[in-house]
mmCIF file of C-alpha atoms in Angstrom:
data_model
loop_
_atom_site.group_PDB
_atom_site.id
_atom_site.type_symbol
_atom_site.label_atom_id
_atom_site.label_comp_id
_atom_site.label_asym_id
_atom_site.label_seq_id
_atom_site.Cartn_x
_atom_site.Cartn_y
_atom_site.Cartn_z
ATOM 1 C CA UNK A 1 0.000 0.000 0.000
ATOM 2 C CA UNK A 2 1.011 3.597 -0.256
ATOM 3 C CA UNK A 3 2.905 5.476 -2.892
ATOM 4 C CA UNK A 4 6.166 5.877 -1.073
ATOM 5 C CA UNK A 5 7.330 9.446 -0.536
ATOM 6 C CA UNK A 6 4.967 11.606 -2.567
ATOM 7 C CA UNK A 7 7.338 14.534 -2.284
ATOM 8 C CA UNK A 8 9.911 12.564 -4.244
ATOM 9 C CA UNK A 9 10.027 11.839 -7.954
ATOM 10 C CA UNK A 10 9.836 8.100 -7.290
ATOM 11 C CA UNK A 11 6.634 8.465 -5.281
ATOM 12 C CA UNK A 12 5.056 10.580 -7.980
ATOM 13 C CA UNK A 13 5.949 7.942 -10.561
ATOM 14 C CA UNK A 14 4.149 5.284 -8.510
ATOM 15 C CA UNK A 15 1.133 7.594 -8.309
ATOM 16 C CA UNK A 16 1.311 8.210 -12.045
ATOM 17 C CA UNK A 17 1.358 4.516 -12.892
ATOM 18 C CA UNK A 18 -1.457 3.873 -10.454
ATOM 19 C CA UNK A 19 -3.648 6.523 -12.066
ATOM 20 C CA UNK A 20 -3.040 5.444 -15.672
ATOM 21 C CA UNK A 21 -6.295 3.500 -15.764
ATOM 22 C CA UNK A 22 -8.206 5.277 -13.026
ATOM 23 C CA UNK A 23 -9.935 8.598 -12.713
ATOM 24 C CA UNK A 24 -9.744 8.598 -8.908
ATOM 25 C CA UNK A 25 -7.660 7.135 -6.070
ATOM 26 C CA UNK A 26 -10.634 5.042 -4.947
ATOM 27 C CA UNK A 27 -13.752 4.082 -6.850
ATOM 28 C CA UNK A 28 -15.426 6.183 -9.516
ATOM 29 C CA UNK A 29 -16.220 9.430 -7.747
ATOM 30 C CA UNK A 30 -13.960 11.994 -6.075
ATOM 31 C CA UNK A 31 -13.643 11.258 -2.375
ATOM 32 C CA UNK A 32 -11.602 12.001 0.718
ATOM 33 C CA UNK A 33 -9.108 9.475 -0.619
ATOM 34 C CA UNK A 34 -8.276 11.892 -3.440
ATOM 35 C CA UNK A 35 -8.089 14.824 -1.025
ATOM 36 C CA UNK A 36 -5.740 12.915 1.269
ATOM 37 C CA UNK A 37 -3.329 12.204 -1.561
ATOM 38 C CA UNK A 38 -3.769 15.654 -3.120
ATOM 39 C CA UNK A 39 -2.784 17.336 0.130
ATOM 40 C CA UNK A 40 0.355 15.218 0.339
ATOM 41 C CA UNK A 41 1.618 16.574 -2.929
ATOM 42 C CA UNK A 42 3.387 19.892 -2.695
ATOM 43 C CA UNK A 43 3.062 21.052 -6.312
ATOM 44 C CA UNK A 44 1.449 19.949 -9.585
ATOM 45 C CA UNK A 45 3.208 16.848 -10.943
ATOM 46 C CA UNK A 46 5.581 17.468 -13.855
ATOM 47 C CA UNK A 47 4.151 17.318 -17.370
ATOM 48 C CA UNK A 48 5.812 13.999 -18.219
ATOM 49 C CA UNK A 49 3.763 12.287 -15.484
ATOM 50 C CA UNK A 50 0.645 13.101 -17.391
ATOM 51 C CA UNK A 51 -1.741 10.710 -15.619
ATOM 52 C CA UNK A 52 -0.850 12.208 -12.256
ATOM 53 C CA UNK A 53 -1.146 15.711 -13.713
ATOM 54 C CA UNK A 54 -4.557 14.952 -15.192
ATOM 55 C CA UNK A 55 -5.763 13.679 -11.819
ATOM 56 C CA UNK A 56 -4.196 16.604 -9.966
ATOM 57 C CA UNK A 57 -5.909 19.230 -12.147
ATOM 58 C CA UNK A 58 -9.208 17.407 -11.908
ATOM 59 C CA UNK A 59 -9.116 17.143 -8.102
ATOM 60 C CA UNK A 60 -8.045 20.782 -7.893
ATOM 61 C CA UNK A 61 -11.340 21.674 -9.570
ATOM 62 C CA UNK A 62 -13.124 20.154 -6.548
ATOM 63 C CA UNK A 63 -11.150 22.314 -4.087
ATOM 64 C CA UNK A 64 -14.178 24.263 -2.894
ATOM 65 C CA UNK A 65 -16.226 21.134 -2.228
ATOM 66 C CA UNK A 66 -13.487 19.093 -0.662
ATOM 67 C CA UNK A 67 -15.034 18.960 2.798
ATOM 68 C CA UNK A 68 -18.258 17.505 1.415
ATOM 69 C CA UNK A 69 -16.708 14.717 -0.653
ATOM 70 C CA UNK A 70 -17.660 11.208 0.486
ATOM 71 C CA UNK A 71 -15.482 8.870 2.497
ATOM 72 C CA UNK A 72 -13.104 9.226 5.379
ATOM 73 C CA UNK A 73 -9.505 10.371 5.067
ATOM 74 C CA UNK A 74 -7.159 7.531 5.889
ATOM 75 C CA UNK A 75 -3.402 7.377 6.307
ATOM 76 C CA UNK A 76 -1.607 7.667 2.972
ATOM 77 C CA UNK A 77 -0.246 4.199 3.353
ATOM 78 C CA UNK A 78 -3.764 2.819 2.911
ATOM 79 C CA UNK A 79 -4.078 4.001 -0.659
ATOM 80 C CA UNK A 80 -2.384 3.060 -3.837
ATOM 81 C CA UNK A 81 -1.016 -0.120 -5.349
ATOM 82 C CA UNK A 82 -0.894 -3.287 -3.280
ATOM 83 C CA UNK A 83 2.069 -5.647 -3.172
ATOM 84 C CA UNK A 84 0.020 -8.579 -4.314
ATOM 85 C CA UNK A 85 -0.790 -9.159 -7.977
ATOM 86 C CA UNK A 86 -4.422 -8.541 -8.767
ATOM 87 C CA UNK A 87 -5.914 -11.446 -10.691
ATOM 88 C CA UNK A 88 -9.598 -10.485 -10.551
ATOM 89 C CA UNK A 89 -9.514 -8.874 -13.965
ATOM 90 C CA UNK A 90 -9.844 -11.793 -16.396
ATOM 91 C CA UNK A 91 -13.550 -12.403 -15.934
ATOM 92 C CA UNK A 92 -15.446 -14.554 -18.407
ATOM 93 C CA UNK A 93 -18.737 -13.552 -16.825
ATOM 94 C CA UNK A 94 -19.518 -10.146 -18.213
ATOM 95 C CA UNK A 95 -21.338 -9.221 -14.977
ATOM 96 C CA UNK A 96 -18.189 -9.574 -12.942
ATOM 97 C CA UNK A 97 -17.455 -6.064 -11.715
ATOM 98 C CA UNK A 98 -13.823 -5.884 -10.829
ATOM 99 C CA UNK A 99 -14.134 -2.303 -9.724
ATOM 100 C CA UNK A 100 -14.361 -3.318 -6.069
ATOM 101 C CA UNK A 101 -10.639 -3.776 -5.867
ATOM 102 C CA UNK A 102 -9.949 -0.382 -4.352
ATOM 103 C CA UNK A 103 -6.242 -0.614 -4.734
ATOM 104 C CA UNK A 104 -4.753 -1.300 -8.104
ATOM 105 C CA UNK A 105 -1.698 -3.457 -8.185
ATOM 106 C CA UNK A 106 1.768 -2.572 -9.264
ATOM 107 C CA UNK A 107 5.306 -3.564 -8.645
ATOM 108 C CA UNK A 108 6.720 -1.918 -5.588
ATOM 109 C CA UNK A 109 10.443 -1.966 -5.245
ATOM 110 C CA UNK A 110 11.796 -2.643 -1.810
ATOM 111 C CA UNK A 111 15.418 -2.139 -0.931
ATOM 112 C CA UNK A 112 17.267 -4.872 0.910
ATOM 113 C CA UNK A 113 17.474 -2.741 4.027
ATOM 114 C CA UNK A 114 13.838 -1.891 4.090
ATOM 115 C CA UNK A 115 13.030 -5.547 3.608
ATOM 116 C CA UNK A 116 15.194 -6.613 6.526
ATOM 117 C CA UNK A 117 13.735 -3.925 8.741
ATOM 118 C CA UNK A 118 10.220 -4.951 7.821
ATOM 119 C CA UNK A 119 10.913 -8.625 8.530
ATOM 120 C CA UNK A 120 12.447 -7.725 11.893
ATOM 121 C CA UNK A 121 9.431 -5.670 12.784
ATOM 122 C CA UNK A 122 7.087 -8.449 11.663
ATOM 123 C CA UNK A 123 8.920 -10.958 13.846
ATOM 124 C CA UNK A 124 8.625 -8.610 16.812
ATOM 125 C CA UNK A 125 4.942 -8.087 16.142
ATOM 126 C CA UNK A 126 4.324 -11.822 15.804
ATOM 127 C CA UNK A 127 5.969 -12.598 19.130
ATOM 128 C CA UNK A 128 4.021 -9.847 20.844
ATOM 129 C CA UNK A 129 0.834 -11.054 19.263
ATOM 130 C CA UNK A 130 1.345 -14.661 20.292
ATOM 131 C CA UNK A 131 1.553 -13.549 23.910
ATOM 132 C CA UNK A 132 -1.847 -11.888 23.781
ATOM 133 C CA UNK A 133 -5.027 -13.920 24.149
ATOM 134 C CA UNK A 134 -6.653 -14.600 20.806
ATOM 135 C CA UNK A 135 -8.861 -11.674 19.903
ATOM 136 C CA UNK A 136 -11.048 -12.143 16.876
ATOM 137 C CA UNK A 137 -10.270 -9.470 14.300
ATOM 138 C CA UNK A 138 -13.457 -7.874 13.101
ATOM 139 C CA UNK A 139 -14.282 -5.144 10.665
ATOM 140 C CA UNK A 140 -17.281 -2.964 10.100
ATOM 141 C CA UNK A 141 -18.023 -2.582 6.421
ATOM 142 C CA UNK A 142 -20.428 -0.152 4.779
ATOM 143 C CA UNK A 143 -21.531 -1.404 1.366
ATOM 144 C CA UNK A 144 -23.105 0.556 -1.479
ATOM 145 C CA UNK A 145 -25.330 -1.686 -3.568
ATOM 146 C CA UNK A 146 -26.489 -0.091 -6.794
ATOM 147 C CA UNK A 147 -29.607 -1.190 -8.676
ATOM 148 C CA UNK A 148 -30.078 -1.166 -12.433
ATOM 149 C CA UNK A 149 -32.364 1.826 -12.488
ATOM 150 C CA UNK A 150 -34.997 3.748 -10.563
ATOM 151 C CA UNK A 151 -37.585 1.046 -11.224
ATOM 152 C CA UNK A 152 -35.683 -1.712 -9.381
ATOM 153 C CA UNK A 153 -37.561 -2.989 -6.348
ATOM 154 C CA UNK A 154 -35.233 -1.805 -3.573
ATOM 155 C CA UNK A 155 -37.113 -3.756 -0.897
ATOM 156 C CA UNK A 156 -36.513 -6.970 -2.830
ATOM 157 C CA UNK A 157 -32.893 -5.982 -3.437
ATOM 158 C CA UNK A 158 -32.369 -5.474 0.289
ATOM 159 C CA UNK A 159 -34.037 -8.830 0.986
ATOM 160 C CA UNK A 160 -31.630 -10.523 -1.407
ATOM 161 C CA UNK A 161 -28.606 -8.910 0.197
ATOM 162 C CA UNK A 162 -29.733 -9.799 3.707
ATOM 163 C CA UNK A 163 -30.421 -13.361 2.609
ATOM 164 C CA UNK A 164 -26.684 -13.848 2.202
ATOM 165 C CA UNK A 165 -25.632 -15.838 5.238
ATOM 166 C CA UNK A 166 -22.128 -16.790 6.244
ATOM 167 C CA UNK A 167 -20.191 -17.756 9.323
ATOM 168 C CA UNK A 168 -18.698 -14.556 10.656
ATOM 169 C CA UNK A 169 -21.109 -12.219 8.867
ATOM 170 C CA UNK A 170 -23.700 -10.122 10.642
ATOM 171 C CA UNK A 171 -25.894 -7.620 8.772
ATOM 172 C CA UNK A 172 -26.580 -4.278 10.381
ATOM 173 C CA UNK A 173 -28.724 -1.266 9.615
ATOM 174 C CA UNK A 174 -29.347 0.023 6.134
ATOM 175 C CA UNK A 175 -30.756 3.013 4.344
ATOM 176 C CA UNK A 176 -31.572 4.113 0.828
ATOM 177 C CA UNK A 177 -29.467 6.982 -0.503
ATOM 178 C CA UNK A 178 -30.459 8.893 -3.633
ATOM 179 C CA UNK A 179 -27.655 9.134 -6.185
ATOM 180 C CA UNK A 180 -29.318 11.147 -8.896
ATOM 181 C CA UNK A 181 -31.632 10.488 -11.832
ATOM 182 C CA UNK A 182 -34.237 9.093 -9.451
ATOM 183 C CA UNK A 183 -32.029 6.154 -8.573
ATOM 184 C CA UNK A 184 -31.418 5.117 -4.957
ATOM 185 C CA UNK A 185 -28.562 2.932 -3.783
ATOM 186 C CA UNK A 186 -28.761 0.656 -0.779
ATOM 187 C CA UNK A 187 -26.218 1.505 1.885
ATOM 188 C CA UNK A 188 -25.978 -1.369 4.296
ATOM 189 C CA UNK A 189 -23.708 -2.008 7.252
ATOM 190 C CA UNK A 190 -22.249 -5.361 8.184
ATOM 191 C CA UNK A 191 -19.766 -6.684 10.671
ATOM 192 C CA UNK A 192 -17.439 -9.439 9.515
ATOM 193 C CA UNK A 193 -14.785 -11.589 11.107
ATOM 194 C CA UNK A 194 -11.734 -10.817 8.960
ATOM 195 C CA UNK A 195 -10.580 -14.424 8.834
ATOM 196 C CA UNK A 196 -13.874 -15.749 7.648
ATOM 197 C CA UNK A 197 -15.441 -13.182 5.390
ATOM 198 C CA UNK A 198 -13.820 -10.921 2.833
ATOM 199 C CA UNK A 199 -15.183 -8.181 0.580
ATOM 200 C CA UNK A 200 -14.469 -10.314 -2.473
ATOM 201 C CA UNK A 201 -16.815 -12.991 -1.289
ATOM 202 C CA UNK A 202 -19.457 -10.430 -0.384
ATOM 203 C CA UNK A 203 -19.164 -8.830 -3.800
ATOM 204 C CA UNK A 204 -19.478 -12.169 -5.562
ATOM 205 C CA UNK A 205 -22.581 -13.135 -3.667
ATOM 206 C CA UNK A 206 -24.240 -9.754 -3.882
ATOM 207 C CA UNK A 207 -23.631 -9.242 -7.585
ATOM 208 C CA UNK A 208 -24.966 -12.766 -8.164
ATOM 209 C CA UNK A 209 -28.436 -11.233 -7.791
ATOM 210 C CA UNK A 210 -28.165 -10.065 -11.370
ATOM 211 C CA UNK A 211 -31.805 -9.108 -11.693
ATOM 212 C CA UNK A 212 -31.566 -6.434 -9.044
ATOM 213 C CA UNK A 213 -27.931 -5.583 -8.466
ATOM 214 C CA UNK A 214 -25.899 -3.643 -10.966
ATOM 215 C CA UNK A 215 -22.805 -3.318 -8.837
ATOM 216 C CA UNK A 216 -21.447 -3.171 -5.328
ATOM 217 C CA UNK A 217 -18.856 -0.894 -3.807
ATOM 218 C CA UNK A 218 -17.248 -0.740 -0.405
ATOM 219 C CA UNK A 219 -18.147 2.739 0.854
ATOM 220 C CA UNK A 220 -16.261 2.406 4.125
ATOM 221 C CA UNK A 221 -14.146 -0.209 5.837
ATOM 222 C CA UNK A 222 -13.165 0.145 9.482
ATOM 223 C CA UNK A 223 -11.370 -2.231 11.787
ATOM 224 C CA UNK A 224 -13.194 -2.726 15.050
ATOM 225 C CA UNK B 1 -30.046 5.789 -32.738
ATOM 226 C CA UNK B 2 -33.531 5.395 -31.303
ATOM 227 C CA UNK B 3 -32.403 2.788 -28.741
ATOM 228 C CA UNK B 4 -29.810 5.222 -27.379
ATOM 229 C CA UNK B 5 -32.419 7.912 -27.013
ATOM 230 C CA UNK B 6 -34.570 5.568 -24.957
ATOM 231 C CA UNK B 7 -31.572 4.819 -22.695
ATOM 232 C CA UNK B 8 -30.940 8.541 -22.415
ATOM 233 C CA UNK B 9 -34.578 9.183 -21.461
ATOM 234 C CA UNK B 10 -34.320 6.718 -18.578
ATOM 235 C CA UNK B 11 -30.984 8.128 -17.494
ATOM 236 C CA UNK B 12 -32.522 11.601 -17.383
ATOM 237 C CA UNK B 13 -35.500 10.366 -15.390
ATOM 238 C CA UNK B 14 -37.959 11.400 -18.074
ATOM 239 C CA UNK B 15 -41.280 9.553 -18.307
ATOM 240 C CA UNK B 16 -41.391 7.021 -21.141
ATOM 241 C CA UNK B 17 -43.815 7.597 -23.955
ATOM 242 C CA UNK B 18 -41.910 9.530 -26.585
ATOM 243 C CA UNK B 19 -42.280 7.972 -29.999
ATOM 244 C CA UNK B 20 -39.204 7.533 -32.130
ATOM 245 C CA UNK B 21 -38.923 6.648 -35.774
ATOM 246 C CA UNK B 22 -36.078 6.464 -38.261
ATOM 247 C CA UNK B 23 -35.534 8.259 -41.483
ATOM 248 C CA UNK B 24 -33.636 7.349 -44.602
ATOM 249 C CA UNK B 25 -30.792 4.986 -45.332
ATOM 250 C CA UNK B 26 -28.621 6.159 -42.483
ATOM 251 C CA UNK B 27 -31.436 5.563 -40.010
ATOM 252 C CA UNK B 28 -31.444 9.049 -38.571
ATOM 253 C CA UNK B 29 -33.698 9.098 -35.497
ATOM 254 C CA UNK B 30 -36.853 11.202 -35.543
ATOM 255 C CA UNK B 31 -38.854 12.239 -32.496
ATOM 256 C CA UNK B 32 -42.525 12.388 -33.351
ATOM 257 C CA UNK B 33 -44.238 15.422 -31.884
ATOM 258 C CA UNK B 34 -47.935 16.153 -31.626
ATOM 259 C CA UNK B 35 -47.948 18.752 -34.328
ATOM 260 C CA UNK B 36 -45.684 19.072 -37.284
ATOM 261 C CA UNK B 37 -42.985 16.885 -38.847
ATOM 262 C CA UNK B 38 -41.083 16.102 -35.670
ATOM 263 C CA UNK B 39 -37.464 16.638 -34.559
ATOM 264 C CA UNK B 40 -34.701 14.997 -36.553
ATOM 265 C CA UNK B 41 -31.196 14.068 -35.589
ATOM 266 C CA UNK B 42 -29.524 12.335 -32.640
ATOM 267 C CA UNK B 43 -27.756 15.429 -31.326
ATOM 268 C CA UNK B 44 -30.817 17.613 -31.691
ATOM 269 C CA UNK B 45 -33.198 15.211 -29.982
ATOM 270 C CA UNK B 46 -30.706 14.401 -27.226
ATOM 271 C CA UNK B 47 -30.131 18.075 -26.398
ATOM 272 C CA UNK B 48 -33.879 18.634 -26.444
ATOM 273 C CA UNK B 49 -34.416 15.775 -23.962
ATOM 274 C CA UNK B 50 -31.742 17.193 -21.650
ATOM 275 C CA UNK B 51 -33.501 20.541 -21.600
ATOM 276 C CA UNK B 52 -36.882 18.875 -21.127
ATOM 277 C CA UNK B 53 -35.468 17.126 -18.059
ATOM 278 C CA UNK B 54 -34.130 20.465 -16.840
ATOM 279 C CA UNK B 55 -30.608 19.088 -16.627
ATOM 280 C CA UNK B 56 -29.041 21.813 -18.723
ATOM 281 C CA UNK B 57 -25.725 21.501 -16.907
ATOM 282 C CA UNK B 58 -25.201 18.347 -18.985
ATOM 283 C CA UNK B 59 -24.770 20.625 -21.973
ATOM 284 C CA UNK B 60 -22.008 22.615 -20.276
ATOM 285 C CA UNK B 61 -22.083 25.708 -18.060
ATOM 286 C CA UNK B 62 -19.673 28.212 -19.543
ATOM 287 C CA UNK B 63 -19.737 29.247 -23.198
ATOM 288 C CA UNK B 64 -16.522 27.347 -23.739
ATOM 289 C CA UNK B 65 -17.825 24.178 -22.107
ATOM 290 C CA UNK B 66 -20.993 24.340 -24.206
ATOM 291 C CA UNK B 67 -18.892 24.628 -27.355
ATOM 292 C CA UNK B 68 -16.749 21.639 -26.386
ATOM 293 C CA UNK B 69 -19.852 19.569 -25.688
ATOM 294 C CA UNK B 70 -21.264 20.486 -29.105
ATOM 295 C CA UNK B 71 -17.931 19.642 -30.708
ATOM 296 C CA UNK B 72 -17.952 16.118 -29.318
ATOM 297 C CA UNK B 73 -21.619 15.603 -30.086
ATOM 298 C CA UNK B 74 -20.901 16.553 -33.684
ATOM 299 C CA UNK B 75 -17.899 14.228 -33.669
ATOM 300 C CA UNK B 76 -20.084 11.432 -32.361
ATOM 301 C CA UNK B 77 -22.697 11.899 -35.040
ATOM 302 C CA UNK B 78 -20.314 12.282 -37.952
ATOM 303 C CA UNK B 79 -17.492 9.900 -37.035
ATOM 304 C CA UNK B 80 -18.915 7.227 -34.753
ATOM 305 C CA UNK B 81 -21.739 5.319 -36.336
ATOM 306 C CA UNK B 82 -22.575 1.732 -37.233
ATOM 307 C CA UNK B 83 -20.985 1.851 -40.650
ATOM 308 C CA UNK B 84 -17.449 2.877 -39.666
ATOM 309 C CA UNK B 85 -14.591 0.948 -41.236
ATOM 310 C CA UNK B 86 -11.854 -0.601 -39.104
ATOM 311 C CA UNK B 87 -9.607 2.278 -40.053
ATOM 312 C CA UNK B 88 -12.181 4.903 -39.127
ATOM 313 C CA UNK B 89 -12.599 3.194 -35.774
ATOM 314 C CA UNK B 90 -8.858 3.260 -35.162
ATOM 315 C CA UNK B 91 -8.722 6.965 -35.962
ATOM 316 C CA UNK B 92 -11.585 7.700 -33.607
ATOM 317 C CA UNK B 93 -9.922 5.778 -30.784
ATOM 318 C CA UNK B 94 -6.649 7.548 -31.438
ATOM 319 C CA UNK B 95 -8.311 10.974 -31.423
ATOM 320 C CA UNK B 96 -10.145 10.255 -28.204
ATOM 321 C CA UNK B 97 -7.096 8.755 -26.548
ATOM 322 C CA UNK B 98 -5.115 11.916 -27.221
ATOM 323 C CA UNK B 99 -7.908 14.218 -26.114
ATOM 324 C CA UNK B 100 -8.499 12.305 -22.878
ATOM 325 C CA UNK B 101 -4.858 12.257 -21.836
ATOM 326 C CA UNK B 102 -5.314 15.230 -19.536
ATOM 327 C CA UNK B 103 -9.052 15.098 -18.946
ATOM 328 C CA UNK B 104 -11.359 13.025 -16.842
ATOM 329 C CA UNK B 105 -14.426 13.801 -18.947
ATOM 330 C CA UNK B 106 -14.714 14.857 -22.602
ATOM 331 C CA UNK B 107 -15.483 18.419 -21.559
ATOM 332 C CA UNK B 108 -12.729 18.445 -18.950
ATOM 333 C CA UNK B 109 -13.871 18.304 -15.376
ATOM 334 C CA UNK B 110 -17.622 17.894 -15.731
ATOM 335 C CA UNK B 111 -19.802 15.018 -16.855
ATOM 336 C CA UNK B 112 -21.877 16.044 -19.884
ATOM 337 C CA UNK B 113 -24.120 14.740 -22.667
ATOM 338 C CA UNK B 114 -20.954 14.384 -24.769
ATOM 339 C CA UNK B 115 -19.734 11.626 -22.411
ATOM 340 C CA UNK B 116 -23.138 9.928 -22.429
ATOM 341 C CA UNK B 117 -23.617 9.778 -26.184
ATOM 342 C CA UNK B 118 -19.980 8.919 -26.840
ATOM 343 C CA UNK B 119 -20.289 6.048 -24.369
ATOM 344 C CA UNK B 120 -23.395 4.667 -26.059
ATOM 345 C CA UNK B 121 -21.845 5.188 -29.481
ATOM 346 C CA UNK B 122 -18.573 3.483 -28.599
ATOM 347 C CA UNK B 123 -20.024 0.606 -26.589
ATOM 348 C CA UNK B 124 -20.199 -1.871 -29.470
ATOM 349 C CA UNK B 125 -16.611 -1.029 -30.377
ATOM 350 C CA UNK B 126 -15.237 -1.291 -26.835
ATOM 351 C CA UNK B 127 -16.953 -4.626 -26.278
ATOM 352 C CA UNK B 128 -14.900 -6.144 -29.093
ATOM 353 C CA UNK B 129 -11.488 -4.673 -28.310
ATOM 354 C CA UNK B 130 -8.713 -7.044 -27.342
ATOM 355 C CA UNK B 131 -6.775 -6.646 -24.093
ATOM 356 C CA UNK B 132 -3.874 -5.248 -26.047
ATOM 357 C CA UNK B 133 -6.054 -2.680 -27.799
ATOM 358 C CA UNK B 134 -7.671 -1.605 -24.530
ATOM 359 C CA UNK B 135 -4.198 -0.944 -23.201
ATOM 360 C CA UNK B 136 -3.121 0.832 -26.340
ATOM 361 C CA UNK B 137 -5.981 3.287 -25.958
ATOM 362 C CA UNK B 138 -5.384 3.531 -22.229
ATOM 363 C CA UNK B 139 -7.034 6.907 -21.724
ATOM 364 C CA UNK B 140 -10.152 5.873 -23.633
ATOM 365 C CA UNK B 141 -10.333 2.700 -21.509
ATOM 366 C CA UNK B 142 -9.986 4.692 -18.314
ATOM 367 C CA UNK B 143 -12.675 7.148 -19.422
ATOM 368 C CA UNK B 144 -15.005 4.392 -20.668
ATOM 369 C CA UNK B 145 -14.662 2.415 -17.437
ATOM 370 C CA UNK B 146 -15.431 5.558 -15.480
ATOM 371 C CA UNK B 147 -18.522 6.451 -17.521
ATOM 372 C CA UNK B 148 -19.968 2.945 -17.439
ATOM 373 C CA UNK B 149 -19.910 3.150 -13.630
ATOM 374 C CA UNK B 150 -21.686 6.497 -13.544
ATOM 375 C CA UNK B 151 -25.108 5.898 -11.952
ATOM 376 C CA UNK B 152 -27.835 5.305 -14.476
ATOM 377 C CA UNK B 153 -25.655 5.286 -17.575
ATOM 378 C CA UNK B 154 -24.974 1.619 -18.307
ATOM 379 C CA UNK B 155 -28.494 0.219 -17.571
ATOM 380 C CA UNK B 156 -28.851 -3.116 -19.352
ATOM 381 C CA UNK B 157 -25.764 -2.807 -21.543
ATOM 382 C CA UNK B 158 -23.081 -5.390 -20.784
ATOM 383 C CA UNK B 159 -20.239 -4.265 -18.552
ATOM 384 C CA UNK B 160 -16.961 -4.035 -20.464
ATOM 385 C CA UNK B 161 -14.136 -5.499 -18.407
ATOM 386 C CA UNK B 162 -10.831 -3.697 -18.100
ATOM 387 C CA UNK B 163 -8.037 -5.669 -16.516
ATOM 388 C CA UNK B 164 -6.294 -3.922 -13.637
ATOM 389 C CA UNK B 165 -2.862 -5.416 -14.259
ATOM 390 C CA UNK B 166 -1.341 -3.735 -17.212
ATOM 391 C CA UNK B 167 0.389 -6.416 -19.236
ATOM 392 C CA UNK B 168 2.286 -4.071 -21.509
ATOM 393 C CA UNK B 169 3.731 -1.506 -19.171
ATOM 394 C CA UNK B 170 5.430 0.531 -21.836
ATOM 395 C CA UNK B 171 2.232 1.157 -23.741
ATOM 396 C CA UNK B 172 1.619 4.847 -23.354
#
């Protein structure tokens, strides 16, 4: 995760590569994620990093509305390319929305030193962790489920989503949020045990309700 | 043509009920009105629908934006239609790829009718592109993926998949 040092040329290059096929840092609308990264950059990226420059100029145009953009600002290290290769792209099912992967993937170079330091720290963390009693890691996830159009039966859509049962998954409250053009999306909370339920699985099962669900996005993800 | 206009109507939240016909060899859409010969032309009817729905901002706000929107609507009508040759298609994709290098939307920073009609017009082309071609026209792919996720735009059209991992990293 993260772009490295965004005040350095190397960091900006990572950002540039990351934004080559994306309009925004996360998802398909400007959010606090974009503001967080924007504020970490001291000046417009140079012209040769044209994807980063395109993004920078676009986000700048939202300067006045930045406080009202959706989402919650997270630490910079939470955004950007992940270390792991993303293999969700090659879908044969045309309904498979791979837009849920919030973090594109890219190669991240790690120097020998940094690697050693990280492994040392991991070992320390592991030994500390093994001394603590086992606490189940849970997360609270807010999902945005979008219907096909304004005529979709949102009550039925919600029923379908709630019918998804899994060990370690508990559904919470929900509400309908208008998104424009008369369409409402379902925003629904759930609490998951990290080891048992992941957003990929949730996305698969939710988007399986093809008649009602157009797509699903993770609106917010918080560790409990 | 007419199918696009129906998609546009739903996107705009207009009640259904408009009657569309086609005219001539090139199947130009015609909107039948209660009195008179009706409105002809994709661009004309689309702009009319936008105003009917009171969503004029989709046509641009400043004079410059409005001109850019009109420019791309004209481009769409004259250069992107069912009878384009492979070469024409390549030129269109090249043009768009260059234009979108520094823009998120066709008109720059705002979503307009130009994006909507270009999306509908290009859909059948994008659906058939290979992975390599999608990467070659990287900016078009980015823009197309963005527009197809815009609420209300895609409707029943198939989602076009764009792979996250770029296989050809020197394709700019």
